[in-house]
Amino acid sequence: SHEVTQPPSVSVSPGQTARITCSGDSVSKQYAYWYQQKPGQAPVLVIYKDRERPSGIPERFSGSGSGTTVTLTITGVQAEDEAVYYCQSADSTSTYVIFGGGTKLTVL
Amino acid sequence: QVQLLESGGGVVQPGRSLRLSCAVSGITLSRYGIHWVRQAPGKGLEWVGVVLYDGEIKYSAASVKGRFAISRDESKNTVFLQLNSLTTEDTAVYYCGRGDTPISGWNTGVDWWGQGTLVTVSS
């Protein structure tokens, strides 16, 4: 499949846990990556290779996966986490890198 | 310090061409691939293509194959994206970014991003 699917939006209150899913055949075969993008800014990598966190990314960001779904979890959401989050995987059949449609995280 | 700086964007008429540049510093191009990703106004991220660490192997998305081409000048620490036969659907901010794993294939993430350059295709 050439697609990975994300929910368009997720809303949580400060201090709660946000979970953003990304589903598709490709995530069961290739690594998943997660990016945070705030308005007017370039994306920032927050999780790589399914569950690894780059240096400088807060520990409240974590990644996990099972089967054809991977999940970005933000534990103890803060107002500054409000952004659009994109997952990225790869389609090994076509040699395409593919992005999900993005999930708008709203901190209530 | 890793930095990527895109340039070359602007307003161009449909059917015309444009060449974007991605000047890198703090990156050894012979070790890392460079991806191009675009974002149409108000839309999500779309992968455009990648040039691998060897400078020879390149992959591109179906939507641009045959129209866009990636090249690299290692002596200038610069990667290029040649955009030909532009249509209004190519209007977007174009980002370049470093592949997150050295000496690897096309299926990497992007760990460092430039700030992007806007291409507007309009008559």
CSV table of N, CA, C and O in Angstrom, one decimal, chain B residues 4 19 29-30 39 51 55 75 80 94-95 97 107 109:
chain,number,residue,atom,x,y,z
B,4,LEU,N,21.0,23.4,6.8
B,4,LEU,CA,20.6,23.3,5.4
B,4,LEU,C,19.8,24.6,5.0
B,4,LEU,O,19.0,25.1,5.8
B,19,ARG,N,15.2,26.0,-10.8
B,19,ARG,CA,16.1,25.1,-10.1
B,19,ARG,C,16.3,25.6,-8.6
B,19,ARG,O,16.6,26.7,-8.4
B,29,LEU,N,28.3,15.1,2.6
B,29,LEU,CA,27.3,14.5,1.6
B,29,LEU,C,27.7,13.1,1.1
B,29,LEU,O,26.8,12.4,0.7
B,30,SER,N,28.9,12.7,1.2
B,30,SER,CA,29.3,11.4,0.8
B,30,SER,C,28.9,10.3,1.9
B,30,SER,O,29.1,9.2,1.7
B,39,GLN,N,5.4,21.0,0.6
B,39,GLN,CA,4.1,21.2,1.3
B,39,GLN,C,3.3,22.3,0.7
B,39,GLN,O,3.7,23.5,0.7
B,51,VAL,N,18.4,11.9,-3.0
B,51,VAL,CA,19.7,11.5,-3.6
B,51,VAL,C,20.5,10.8,-2.5
B,51,VAL,O,20.6,11.4,-1.4
B,55,GLY,N,25.7,9.9,-4.3
B,55,GLY,CA,25.4,10.9,-5.3
B,55,GLY,C,24.9,10.4,-6.6
B,55,GLY,O,24.5,11.2,-7.4
B,75,SER,N,31.5,19.3,-4.2
B,75,SER,CA,32.5,20.3,-4.0
B,75,SER,C,32.0,21.6,-3.5
B,75,SER,O,32.7,22.4,-2.8
B,80,PHE,N,20.7,20.0,-5.6
B,80,PHE,CA,19.8,20.7,-6.5
B,80,PHE,C,18.6,19.9,-6.7
B,80,PHE,O,18.6,18.7,-6.8
B,94,TYR,N,9.2,24.1,-0.6
B,94,TYR,CA,10.0,22.9,-0.8
B,94,TYR,C,11.1,22.9,0.3
B,94,TYR,O,11.9,23.9,0.4
B,95,TYR,N,11.2,21.8,1.0
B,95,TYR,CA,12.2,21.6,2.0
B,95,TYR,C,13.3,20.6,1.6
B,95,TYR,O,12.9,19.6,0.9
B,97,GLY,N,16.3,18.1,3.4
B,97,GLY,CA,16.6,17.5,4.7
B,97,GLY,C,17.5,16.4,4.7
B,97,GLY,O,17.6,15.7,3.6
B,107,ASN,N,15.1,4.7,2.3
B,107,ASN,CA,14.0,4.6,3.2
B,107,ASN,C,14.4,5.1,4.6
B,107,ASN,O,14.3,4.3,5.6
B,109,GLY,N,14.4,8.4,7.7
B,109,GLY,CA,13.7,9.6,8.1
B,109,GLY,C,14.6,10.8,7.8
B,109,GLY,O,15.6,10.7,7.2
